[in-house]
C-alpha cells in the first residue's frame, strides 16, 4: 500500500514536473540565406523562456557538429557573429542547448560570385506574400533580373524583385535568379508552413501559454503543500495507514 502510494506520487510529480519545456528559435541578421564572400552575419538563438546556455552549431561540407566557440564565429551569449564570410562557411546552422535540445535548422550559402537571391531564411506562412530580390555585389541599385524555380524560368522583372502572392505549398522549391552580365545566384529552398486553421492555432497557442501559467502558479505550490502536509501527517501518525493520511489531506485541502 505505502509503496504504491509513493510510486503514484512520483509519477504525479514527474507528470506535473515544475519545469517547462525549453525551446529556442533562430534569427539571422541581415535576414537572408545567401551572402557574398566578405559579408558579415549575426546568428542569434532566441530563447522561449529565458533559460541560458544556447549556442549556435553548424555542419559544413568539410566539418560536422562544430560550435561558434570552435573558431568560426565570435560568440556573445546566445549570439554568434561571423564578420568575414567565406564560401566554405556555407552549410546547415542550428541552435542547441547545454541539455541537448535543438532548434530547427537553417541553410546559409556564401557565394564567391557576384549575384545573390534574397529569400526568407525561415519557412513562410501559407497565404503570405513573399518578395524575392536579386542583388549584385558591386551595384547598389537593383538591376533587371530573371527568376527561376526548380531551374524553370518564372519571370523577368526590371525592378529586380519578384513577389509570390498568397503562397501555398505548391510554391515550395529551389529558387535562384540571374542578372545579365553579372551571373547567376546559388539556389535556396523556400518552405511554406501550412496552417490548418488560423483562429484555432492562435487559440491553442494562447491556451498552451495559459496552461503553463496555471501549471506554474497553481500546481507547483499545491503539489509542494500536499507533499509537506503528507510528510507532517506521516511524522505525527506513524502508526496510521498512509492511505488514510492522503484522504485526510485532500479533504482538509478542499476546505
Ligand atoms: C550534422 O551532421 C551530423 C553528422 O553527420 C548529422 O548527424 C546531423 O544530422 C547533421 N545536422 C543537421 C542539422 O543537418
Ligand atoms: C556582433 O555584431 C553586431 C552587429 O554587427 C554588433 O552590434 C555586436 O556588437 C557584435 N558582437 C560581438 C560580440 O562582436
Ligand atoms: C538545406 O539544404 C538541403 C540540401 O539542399 C535540403 O535538403 C534541406 O531541405 C535544406 N533545409 C532547409 C531548412 O531549408
PDB file of C-alpha atoms and ligand atoms in Angstrom:
ATOM      1  CA  UNK A   1       0.000   0.000   0.000  1.00  0.00           C
ATOM      2  CA  UNK A   2       2.674   2.508   1.039  1.00  0.00           C
ATOM      3  CA  UNK A   3       4.906   1.636  -1.909  1.00  0.00           C
ATOM      4  CA  UNK A   4       2.087   2.128  -4.422  1.00  0.00           C
ATOM      5  CA  UNK A   5       1.192   5.481  -2.919  1.00  0.00           C
ATOM      6  CA  UNK A   6       4.795   6.670  -3.124  1.00  0.00           C
ATOM      7  CA  UNK A   7       5.061   5.420  -6.696  1.00  0.00           C
ATOM      8  CA  UNK A   8       1.810   7.215  -7.557  1.00  0.00           C
ATOM      9  CA  UNK A   9       3.166  10.456  -6.054  1.00  0.00           C
ATOM     10  CA  UNK A  10       6.408  10.065  -8.010  1.00  0.00           C
ATOM     11  CA  UNK A  11       4.519   9.623 -11.281  1.00  0.00           C
ATOM     12  CA  UNK A  12       2.286  12.577 -10.427  1.00  0.00           C
ATOM     13  CA  UNK A  13       5.311  14.735  -9.631  1.00  0.00           C
ATOM     14  CA  UNK A  14       7.078  13.894 -12.872  1.00  0.00           C
ATOM     15  CA  UNK A  15       3.874  14.439 -14.843  1.00  0.00           C
ATOM     16  CA  UNK A  16       3.371  17.875 -13.329  1.00  0.00           C
ATOM     17  CA  UNK A  17       7.154  18.489 -13.389  1.00  0.00           C
ATOM     18  CA  UNK A  18       7.825  22.001 -12.127  1.00  0.00           C
ATOM     19  CA  UNK A  19       9.987  22.854 -15.142  1.00  0.00           C
ATOM     20  CA  UNK A  20       8.528  23.640 -18.539  1.00  0.00           C
ATOM     21  CA  UNK A  21       9.911  22.506 -21.873  1.00  0.00           C
ATOM     22  CA  UNK A  22      12.771  24.581 -23.213  1.00  0.00           C
ATOM     23  CA  UNK A  23      12.797  25.882 -26.756  1.00  0.00           C
ATOM     24  CA  UNK A  24      14.623  28.320 -28.952  1.00  0.00           C
ATOM     25  CA  UNK A  25      14.252  29.818 -32.368  1.00  0.00           C
ATOM     26  CA  UNK A  26      16.743  31.258 -34.777  1.00  0.00           C
ATOM     27  CA  UNK A  27      17.193  34.805 -36.017  1.00  0.00           C
ATOM     28  CA  UNK A  28      19.550  35.787 -38.825  1.00  0.00           C
ATOM     29  CA  UNK A  29      20.647  39.380 -39.389  1.00  0.00           C
ATOM     30  CA  UNK A  30      20.670  40.500 -42.173  1.00  0.00           C
ATOM     31  CA  UNK A  31      17.647  38.258 -42.687  1.00  0.00           C
ATOM     32  CA  UNK A  32      18.584  36.261 -45.797  1.00  0.00           C
ATOM     33  CA  UNK A  33      20.041  32.874 -46.589  1.00  0.00           C
ATOM     34  CA  UNK A  34      22.591  33.878 -49.254  1.00  0.00           C
ATOM     35  CA  UNK A  35      25.668  36.028 -48.678  1.00  0.00           C
ATOM     36  CA  UNK A  36      28.600  37.376 -50.630  1.00  0.00           C
ATOM     37  CA  UNK A  37      32.125  36.500 -49.672  1.00  0.00           C
ATOM     38  CA  UNK A  38      33.434  39.047 -47.093  1.00  0.00           C
ATOM     39  CA  UNK A  39      29.875  39.802 -45.826  1.00  0.00           C
ATOM     40  CA  UNK A  40      29.051  39.595 -42.117  1.00  0.00           C
ATOM     41  CA  UNK A  41      26.108  37.912 -40.403  1.00  0.00           C
ATOM     42  CA  UNK A  42      24.813  37.683 -36.834  1.00  0.00           C
ATOM     43  CA  UNK A  43      23.083  34.474 -35.782  1.00  0.00           C
ATOM     44  CA  UNK A  44      21.055  34.510 -32.555  1.00  0.00           C
ATOM     45  CA  UNK A  45      19.274  31.843 -30.574  1.00  0.00           C
ATOM     46  CA  UNK A  46      16.138  33.444 -29.137  1.00  0.00           C
ATOM     47  CA  UNK A  47      15.147  31.511 -26.068  1.00  0.00           C
ATOM     48  CA  UNK A  48      11.483  30.893 -25.435  1.00  0.00           C
ATOM     49  CA  UNK A  49      11.656  31.044 -21.653  1.00  0.00           C
ATOM     50  CA  UNK A  50      14.840  32.913 -20.828  1.00  0.00           C
ATOM     51  CA  UNK A  51      16.880  29.822 -19.998  1.00  0.00           C
ATOM     52  CA  UNK A  52      20.523  30.413 -20.844  1.00  0.00           C
ATOM     53  CA  UNK A  53      23.009  28.090 -22.464  1.00  0.00           C
ATOM     54  CA  UNK A  54      22.015  28.018 -26.142  1.00  0.00           C
ATOM     55  CA  UNK A  55      24.820  28.069 -28.683  1.00  0.00           C
ATOM     56  CA  UNK A  56      24.999  28.133 -32.471  1.00  0.00           C
ATOM     57  CA  UNK A  57      26.240  24.963 -34.194  1.00  0.00           C
ATOM     58  CA  UNK A  58      26.861  24.097 -37.816  1.00  0.00           C
ATOM     59  CA  UNK A  59      27.625  21.408 -40.364  1.00  0.00           C
ATOM     60  CA  UNK A  60      29.616  22.346 -43.449  1.00  0.00           C
ATOM     61  CA  UNK A  61      30.863  20.130 -46.232  1.00  0.00           C
ATOM     62  CA  UNK A  62      34.274  19.824 -44.550  1.00  0.00           C
ATOM     63  CA  UNK A  63      33.343  19.753 -40.818  1.00  0.00           C
ATOM     64  CA  UNK A  64      30.321  18.483 -38.888  1.00  0.00           C
ATOM     65  CA  UNK A  65      28.950  19.438 -35.476  1.00  0.00           C
ATOM     66  CA  UNK A  66      31.193  22.366 -34.614  1.00  0.00           C
ATOM     67  CA  UNK A  67      30.048  25.297 -32.485  1.00  0.00           C
ATOM     68  CA  UNK A  68      30.603  29.062 -32.609  1.00  0.00           C
ATOM     69  CA  UNK A  69      33.350  28.816 -29.971  1.00  0.00           C
ATOM     70  CA  UNK A  70      35.353  26.468 -32.214  1.00  0.00           C
ATOM     71  CA  UNK A  71      36.780  29.448 -34.078  1.00  0.00           C
ATOM     72  CA  UNK A  72      34.454  30.223 -36.982  1.00  0.00           C
ATOM     73  CA  UNK A  73      32.476  32.919 -35.132  1.00  0.00           C
ATOM     74  CA  UNK A  74      32.633  35.403 -32.264  1.00  0.00           C
ATOM     75  CA  UNK A  75      30.298  34.133 -29.539  1.00  0.00           C
ATOM     76  CA  UNK A  76      28.468  36.555 -27.224  1.00  0.00           C
ATOM     77  CA  UNK A  77      25.912  34.839 -25.024  1.00  0.00           C
ATOM     78  CA  UNK A  78      23.496  33.039 -27.315  1.00  0.00           C
ATOM     79  CA  UNK A  79      24.650  35.107 -30.320  1.00  0.00           C
ATOM     80  CA  UNK A  80      27.321  34.246 -32.869  1.00  0.00           C
ATOM     81  CA  UNK A  81      28.918  36.933 -35.049  1.00  0.00           C
ATOM     82  CA  UNK A  82      30.588  35.985 -38.302  1.00  0.00           C
ATOM     83  CA  UNK A  83      32.438  39.010 -39.548  1.00  0.00           C
ATOM     84  CA  UNK A  84      34.097  37.837 -42.778  1.00  0.00           C
ATOM     85  CA  UNK A  85      32.281  35.061 -44.602  1.00  0.00           C
ATOM     86  CA  UNK A  86      33.910  32.562 -46.956  1.00  0.00           C
ATOM     87  CA  UNK A  87      32.177  30.150 -49.377  1.00  0.00           C
ATOM     88  CA  UNK A  88      33.373  27.378 -47.023  1.00  0.00           C
ATOM     89  CA  UNK A  89      31.023  28.824 -44.350  1.00  0.00           C
ATOM     90  CA  UNK A  90      28.067  27.549 -46.419  1.00  0.00           C
ATOM     91  CA  UNK A  91      26.169  24.908 -44.501  1.00  0.00           C
ATOM     92  CA  UNK A  92      23.428  23.994 -42.043  1.00  0.00           C
ATOM     93  CA  UNK A  93      23.191  26.045 -38.841  1.00  0.00           C
ATOM     94  CA  UNK A  94      21.140  25.375 -35.708  1.00  0.00           C
ATOM     95  CA  UNK A  95      20.881  26.252 -32.005  1.00  0.00           C
ATOM     96  CA  UNK A  96      21.494  23.682 -29.311  1.00  0.00           C
ATOM     97  CA  UNK A  97      21.151  23.923 -25.538  1.00  0.00           C
ATOM     98  CA  UNK A  98      23.545  22.505 -22.949  1.00  0.00           C
ATOM     99  CA  UNK A  99      20.885  19.871 -22.245  1.00  0.00           C
ATOM    100  CA  UNK A 100      20.959  18.761 -25.887  1.00  0.00           C
ATOM    101  CA  UNK A 101      17.706  20.304 -27.136  1.00  0.00           C
ATOM    102  CA  UNK A 102      17.951  21.603 -30.688  1.00  0.00           C
ATOM    103  CA  UNK A 103      16.107  24.239 -32.693  1.00  0.00           C
ATOM    104  CA  UNK A 104      15.071  23.765 -36.292  1.00  0.00           C
ATOM    105  CA  UNK A 105      17.953  24.296 -38.705  1.00  0.00           C
ATOM    106  CA  UNK A 106      18.602  26.804 -41.472  1.00  0.00           C
ATOM    107  CA  UNK A 107      20.757  26.737 -44.596  1.00  0.00           C
ATOM    108  CA  UNK A 108      23.233  29.536 -45.277  1.00  0.00           C
ATOM    109  CA  UNK A 109      25.009  29.827 -48.626  1.00  0.00           C
ATOM    110  CA  UNK A 110      28.058  32.038 -49.207  1.00  0.00           C
ATOM    111  CA  UNK A 111      28.979  32.629 -52.838  1.00  0.00           C
ATOM    112  CA  UNK A 112      32.233  33.727 -54.400  1.00  0.00           C
ATOM    113  CA  UNK A 113      30.167  35.015 -57.327  1.00  0.00           C
ATOM    114  CA  UNK A 114      28.579  38.453 -57.698  1.00  0.00           C
ATOM    115  CA  UNK A 115      24.817  37.667 -57.615  1.00  0.00           C
ATOM    116  CA  UNK A 116      22.669  36.502 -54.667  1.00  0.00           C
ATOM    117  CA  UNK A 117      18.977  35.835 -54.162  1.00  0.00           C
ATOM    118  CA  UNK A 118      17.475  37.479 -51.094  1.00  0.00           C
ATOM    119  CA  UNK A 119      14.874  34.982 -49.862  1.00  0.00           C
ATOM    120  CA  UNK A 120      13.321  34.230 -46.451  1.00  0.00           C
ATOM    121  CA  UNK A 121      15.523  32.140 -44.161  1.00  0.00           C
ATOM    122  CA  UNK A 122      12.659  30.717 -42.113  1.00  0.00           C
ATOM    123  CA  UNK A 123       9.555  28.993 -43.505  1.00  0.00           C
ATOM    124  CA  UNK A 124       6.917  31.453 -44.728  1.00  0.00           C
ATOM    125  CA  UNK A 125       3.266  31.230 -43.698  1.00  0.00           C
ATOM    126  CA  UNK A 126       0.717  29.962 -46.192  1.00  0.00           C
ATOM    127  CA  UNK A 127      -1.238  32.912 -47.599  1.00  0.00           C
ATOM    128  CA  UNK A 128       1.592  35.424 -47.153  1.00  0.00           C
ATOM    129  CA  UNK A 129       3.123  37.452 -49.969  1.00  0.00           C
ATOM    130  CA  UNK A 130       6.835  36.746 -50.362  1.00  0.00           C
ATOM    131  CA  UNK A 131       9.189  39.113 -52.157  1.00  0.00           C
ATOM    132  CA  UNK A 132      12.450  37.802 -53.596  1.00  0.00           C
ATOM    133  CA  UNK A 133      15.206  40.204 -54.639  1.00  0.00           C
ATOM    134  CA  UNK A 134      18.163  39.640 -56.882  1.00  0.00           C
ATOM    135  CA  UNK A 135      21.220  41.533 -55.636  1.00  0.00           C
ATOM    136  CA  UNK A 136      24.634  42.213 -57.162  1.00  0.00           C
ATOM    137  CA  UNK A 137      27.799  42.695 -55.186  1.00  0.00           C
ATOM    138  CA  UNK A 138      29.084  45.914 -56.694  1.00  0.00           C
ATOM    139  CA  UNK A 139      25.918  47.649 -57.899  1.00  0.00           C
ATOM    140  CA  UNK A 140      23.946  49.447 -55.184  1.00  0.00           C
ATOM    141  CA  UNK A 141      20.744  49.862 -57.244  1.00  0.00           C
ATOM    142  CA  UNK A 142      18.615  46.914 -58.400  1.00  0.00           C
ATOM    143  CA  UNK A 143      19.125  45.654 -61.945  1.00  0.00           C
ATOM    144  CA  UNK A 144      16.623  43.762 -64.122  1.00  0.00           C
ATOM    145  CA  UNK A 145      16.713  40.104 -63.106  1.00  0.00           C
ATOM    146  CA  UNK A 146      15.349  36.738 -64.235  1.00  0.00           C
ATOM    147  CA  UNK A 147      13.926  34.379 -61.599  1.00  0.00           C
ATOM    148  CA  UNK A 148      13.826  30.584 -61.593  1.00  0.00           C
ATOM    149  CA  UNK A 149      12.001  27.948 -59.543  1.00  0.00           C
ATOM    150  CA  UNK A 150      13.458  24.441 -59.689  1.00  0.00           C
ATOM    151  CA  UNK A 151      15.601  25.676 -62.622  1.00  0.00           C
ATOM    152  CA  UNK A 152      12.471  26.701 -64.589  1.00  0.00           C
ATOM    153  CA  UNK A 153      12.158  30.368 -65.644  1.00  0.00           C
ATOM    154  CA  UNK A 154       9.268  32.072 -63.779  1.00  0.00           C
ATOM    155  CA  UNK A 155       9.678  35.711 -64.814  1.00  0.00           C
ATOM    156  CA  UNK A 156      11.863  38.674 -65.624  1.00  0.00           C
ATOM    157  CA  UNK A 157      11.460  41.815 -63.533  1.00  0.00           C
ATOM    158  CA  UNK A 158      13.052  45.187 -64.361  1.00  0.00           C
ATOM    159  CA  UNK A 159      12.773  46.081 -60.643  1.00  0.00           C
ATOM    160  CA  UNK A 160      14.988  43.146 -59.666  1.00  0.00           C
ATOM    161  CA  UNK A 161      12.212  41.921 -57.296  1.00  0.00           C
ATOM    162  CA  UNK A 162       9.526  39.308 -57.769  1.00  0.00           C
ATOM    163  CA  UNK A 163       6.548  38.833 -55.447  1.00  0.00           C
ATOM    164  CA  UNK A 164       4.863  35.479 -54.901  1.00  0.00           C
ATOM    165  CA  UNK A 165       1.279  36.284 -53.903  1.00  0.00           C
ATOM    166  CA  UNK A 166      -0.647  34.231 -51.309  1.00  0.00           C
ATOM    167  CA  UNK A 167       1.873  31.390 -51.237  1.00  0.00           C
ATOM    168  CA  UNK A 168       0.718  27.793 -50.898  1.00  0.00           C
ATOM    169  CA  UNK A 169       2.673  24.566 -50.539  1.00  0.00           C
ATOM    170  CA  UNK A 170       2.936  24.418 -54.350  1.00  0.00           C
ATOM    171  CA  UNK A 171       5.264  27.444 -54.161  1.00  0.00           C
ATOM    172  CA  UNK A 172       7.825  25.425 -52.207  1.00  0.00           C
ATOM    173  CA  UNK A 173      11.003  24.792 -54.121  1.00  0.00           C
ATOM    174  CA  UNK A 174      14.541  25.813 -55.017  1.00  0.00           C
ATOM    175  CA  UNK A 175      14.698  29.432 -56.166  1.00  0.00           C
ATOM    176  CA  UNK A 176      17.502  31.294 -57.939  1.00  0.00           C
ATOM    177  CA  UNK A 177      17.962  34.382 -60.094  1.00  0.00           C
ATOM    178  CA  UNK A 178      20.320  35.774 -62.692  1.00  0.00           C
ATOM    179  CA  UNK A 179      21.370  39.226 -63.829  1.00  0.00           C
ATOM    180  CA  UNK A 180      22.622  39.539 -67.368  1.00  0.00           C
ATOM    181  CA  UNK A 181      26.282  40.469 -67.487  1.00  0.00           C
ATOM    182  CA  UNK A 182      26.776  39.623 -63.766  1.00  0.00           C
ATOM    183  CA  UNK A 183      25.872  35.961 -63.422  1.00  0.00           C
ATOM    184  CA  UNK A 184      23.602  33.575 -61.578  1.00  0.00           C
ATOM    185  CA  UNK A 185      22.856  33.240 -57.847  1.00  0.00           C
ATOM    186  CA  UNK A 186      23.056  29.999 -55.860  1.00  0.00           C
ATOM    187  CA  UNK A 187      19.730  28.229 -55.214  1.00  0.00           C
ATOM    188  CA  UNK A 188      17.852  28.431 -51.921  1.00  0.00           C
ATOM    189  CA  UNK A 189      14.975  26.321 -50.686  1.00  0.00           C
ATOM    190  CA  UNK A 190      11.797  28.188 -49.707  1.00  0.00           C
ATOM    191  CA  UNK A 191       9.426  26.254 -47.489  1.00  0.00           C
ATOM    192  CA  UNK A 192       5.809  27.157 -46.756  1.00  0.00           C
ATOM    193  CA  UNK A 193       4.235  26.467 -43.387  1.00  0.00           C
ATOM    194  CA  UNK A 194       0.684  25.267 -43.902  1.00  0.00           C
ATOM    195  CA  UNK A 195      -1.860  26.425 -41.339  1.00  0.00           C
ATOM    196  CA  UNK A 196      -4.855  24.154 -40.741  1.00  0.00           C
ATOM    197  CA  UNK A 197      -6.958  26.973 -39.359  1.00  0.00           C
ATOM    198  CA  UNK A 198      -5.611  30.309 -38.198  1.00  0.00           C
ATOM    199  CA  UNK A 199      -8.029  31.077 -35.305  1.00  0.00           C
ATOM    200  CA  UNK A 200      -7.532  27.584 -33.866  1.00  0.00           C
ATOM    201  CA  UNK A 201      -3.771  27.952 -33.895  1.00  0.00           C
ATOM    202  CA  UNK A 202      -3.917  31.295 -32.124  1.00  0.00           C
ATOM    203  CA  UNK A 203      -6.333  29.836 -29.604  1.00  0.00           C
ATOM    204  CA  UNK A 204      -4.246  26.735 -28.993  1.00  0.00           C
ATOM    205  CA  UNK A 205      -1.071  28.781 -28.608  1.00  0.00           C
ATOM    206  CA  UNK A 206      -2.845  31.099 -26.156  1.00  0.00           C
ATOM    207  CA  UNK A 207      -4.304  28.196 -24.212  1.00  0.00           C
ATOM    208  CA  UNK A 208      -0.933  26.428 -24.036  1.00  0.00           C
ATOM    209  CA  UNK A 209       0.597  29.581 -22.557  1.00  0.00           C
ATOM    210  CA  UNK A 210      -2.311  29.794 -20.117  1.00  0.00           C
ATOM    211  CA  UNK A 211      -1.781  26.137 -19.279  1.00  0.00           C
ATOM    212  CA  UNK A 212       1.892  26.721 -18.431  1.00  0.00           C
ATOM    213  CA  UNK A 213       0.955  29.749 -16.332  1.00  0.00           C
ATOM    214  CA  UNK A 214      -1.739  27.877 -14.381  1.00  0.00           C
ATOM    215  CA  UNK A 215       0.625  24.966 -14.005  1.00  0.00           C
ATOM    216  CA  UNK A 216       3.406  27.108 -12.513  1.00  0.00           C
ATOM    217  CA  UNK A 217       1.186  29.303 -10.340  1.00  0.00           C
ATOM    218  CA  UNK A 218      -1.312  26.710  -9.119  1.00  0.00           C
ATOM    219  CA  UNK A 219       0.010  23.180  -9.445  1.00  0.00           C
ATOM    220  CA  UNK A 220       3.555  23.502  -8.150  1.00  0.00           C
ATOM    221  CA  UNK A 221       2.602  25.213  -4.841  1.00  0.00           C
ATOM    222  CA  UNK A 222      -0.339  22.796  -4.498  1.00  0.00           C
ATOM    223  CA  UNK A 223       1.929  19.828  -5.020  1.00  0.00           C
ATOM    224  CA  UNK A 224       4.563  21.110  -2.603  1.00  0.00           C
ATOM    225  CA  UNK A 225       1.893  21.891   0.051  1.00  0.00           C
ATOM    226  CA  UNK A 226       0.343  18.454  -0.324  1.00  0.00           C
ATOM    227  CA  UNK A 227       3.701  16.711  -0.044  1.00  0.00           C
ATOM    228  CA  UNK A 228       4.618  18.829   3.001  1.00  0.00           C
ATOM    229  CA  UNK A 229       1.319  18.072   4.753  1.00  0.00           C
ATOM    230  CA  UNK A 230       1.694  14.425   3.868  1.00  0.00           C
ATOM    231  CA  UNK A 231       5.117  14.250   5.496  1.00  0.00           C
ATOM    232  CA  UNK A 232       3.828  16.117   8.590  1.00  0.00           C
ATOM    233  CA  UNK A 233       0.952  13.620   8.893  1.00  0.00           C
ATOM    234  CA  UNK A 234       3.375  10.781   8.480  1.00  0.00           C
ATOM    235  CA  UNK A 235       5.536  12.113  11.311  1.00  0.00           C
ATOM    236  CA  UNK A 236       2.535  12.703  13.620  1.00  0.00           C
ATOM    237  CA  UNK A 237       0.695   9.457  12.979  1.00  0.00           C
ATOM    238  CA  UNK A 238       3.416   6.960  12.287  1.00  0.00           C
ATOM    239  CA  UNK A 239       1.006   4.209  13.311  1.00  0.00           C
ATOM    240  CA  UNK A 240      -1.686   5.286  10.799  1.00  0.00           C
ATOM    241  CA  UNK A 241      -2.135   3.870   7.358  1.00  0.00           C
ATOM    242  CA  UNK A 242      -0.614   6.219   4.766  1.00  0.00           C
ATOM    243  CA  UNK A 243      -3.713   5.968   2.582  1.00  0.00           C
ATOM    244  CA  UNK A 244      -5.876   7.435   5.381  1.00  0.00           C
ATOM    245  CA  UNK A 245      -3.444  10.367   5.642  1.00  0.00           C
ATOM    246  CA  UNK A 246      -3.766  11.083   1.932  1.00  0.00           C
ATOM    247  CA  UNK A 247      -7.559  11.117   2.173  1.00  0.00           C
ATOM    248  CA  UNK A 248      -7.452  13.410   5.250  1.00  0.00           C
ATOM    249  CA  UNK A 249      -5.024  15.773   3.486  1.00  0.00           C
ATOM    250  CA  UNK A 250      -7.207  16.003   0.404  1.00  0.00           C
ATOM    251  CA  UNK A 251     -10.359  16.787   2.351  1.00  0.00           C
ATOM    252  CA  UNK A 252      -8.632  19.415   4.526  1.00  0.00           C
ATOM    253  CA  UNK A 253      -7.211  20.885   1.297  1.00  0.00           C
ATOM    254  CA  UNK A 254     -10.753  21.100  -0.111  1.00  0.00           C
ATOM    255  CA  UNK A 255     -11.885  23.176   2.866  1.00  0.00           C
TER     256      UNK A 255
HETATM  257  C1  LIG B   1      25.127  17.399 -38.857  1.00  0.00           C
HETATM  258  O1  LIG B   1      25.987  16.307 -39.122  1.00  0.00           O
HETATM  259  C2  LIG B   1      25.791  15.202 -38.280  1.00  0.00           C
HETATM  260  C3  LIG B   1      26.884  14.189 -38.555  1.00  0.00           C
HETATM  261  O2  LIG B   1      26.976  13.925 -39.943  1.00  0.00           O
HETATM  262  C4  LIG B   1      24.397  14.643 -38.514  1.00  0.00           C
HETATM  263  O3  LIG B   1      24.163  13.543 -37.677  1.00  0.00           O
HETATM  264  C5  LIG B   1      23.367  15.725 -38.217  1.00  0.00           C
HETATM  265  O4  LIG B   1      22.064  15.259 -38.541  1.00  0.00           O
HETATM  266  C6  LIG B   1      23.666  16.975 -39.032  1.00  0.00           C
HETATM  267  N1  LIG B   1      22.762  18.021 -38.562  1.00  0.00           N
HETATM  268  C7  LIG B   1      21.963  18.723 -39.381  1.00  0.00           C
HETATM  269  C8  LIG B   1      21.083  19.724 -38.740  1.00  0.00           C
HETATM  270  O5  LIG B   1      21.949  18.559 -40.594  1.00  0.00           O
HETATM  271  C1  LIG B   2      28.034  41.366 -33.322  1.00  0.00           C
HETATM  272  O1  LIG B   2      27.625  42.135 -34.412  1.00  0.00           O
HETATM  273  C2  LIG B   2      26.724  43.161 -34.102  1.00  0.00           C
HETATM  274  C3  LIG B   2      26.325  43.824 -35.398  1.00  0.00           C
HETATM  275  O2  LIG B   2      27.394  43.959 -36.263  1.00  0.00           O
HETATM  276  C4  LIG B   2      27.359  44.124 -33.115  1.00  0.00           C
HETATM  277  O3  LIG B   2      26.417  45.110 -32.752  1.00  0.00           O
HETATM  278  C5  LIG B   2      27.785  43.354 -31.886  1.00  0.00           C
HETATM  279  O4  LIG B   2      28.463  44.225 -31.006  1.00  0.00           O
HETATM  280  C6  LIG B   2      28.708  42.226 -32.275  1.00  0.00           C
HETATM  281  N1  LIG B   2      29.063  41.428 -31.113  1.00  0.00           N
HETATM  282  C7  LIG B   2      30.295  40.900 -30.940  1.00  0.00           C
HETATM  283  C8  LIG B   2      30.489  40.098 -29.714  1.00  0.00           C
HETATM  284  O5  LIG B   2      31.191  41.052 -31.751  1.00  0.00           O
HETATM  285  C1  LIG B   3      19.021  22.657 -46.638  1.00  0.00           C
HETATM  286  O1  LIG B   3      19.606  22.201 -47.843  1.00  0.00           O
HETATM  287  C2  LIG B   3      19.476  20.801 -48.066  1.00  0.00           C
HETATM  288  C3  LIG B   3      20.254  20.455 -49.321  1.00  0.00           C
HETATM  289  O2  LIG B   3      19.998  21.375 -50.341  1.00  0.00           O
HETATM  290  C4  LIG B   3      17.999  20.466 -48.176  1.00  0.00           C
HETATM  291  O3  LIG B   3      17.829  19.092 -48.357  1.00  0.00           O
HETATM  292  C5  LIG B   3      17.277  20.901 -46.897  1.00  0.00           C
HETATM  293  O4  LIG B   3      15.890  20.695 -47.038  1.00  0.00           O
HETATM  294  C6  LIG B   3      17.519  22.366 -46.619  1.00  0.00           C
HETATM  295  N1  LIG B   3      16.967  22.702 -45.302  1.00  0.00           N
HETATM  296  C7  LIG B   3      16.246  23.805 -45.093  1.00  0.00           C
HETATM  297  C8  LIG B   3      15.772  24.005 -43.686  1.00  0.00           C
HETATM  298  O5  LIG B   3      15.987  24.603 -45.982  1.00  0.00           O
END
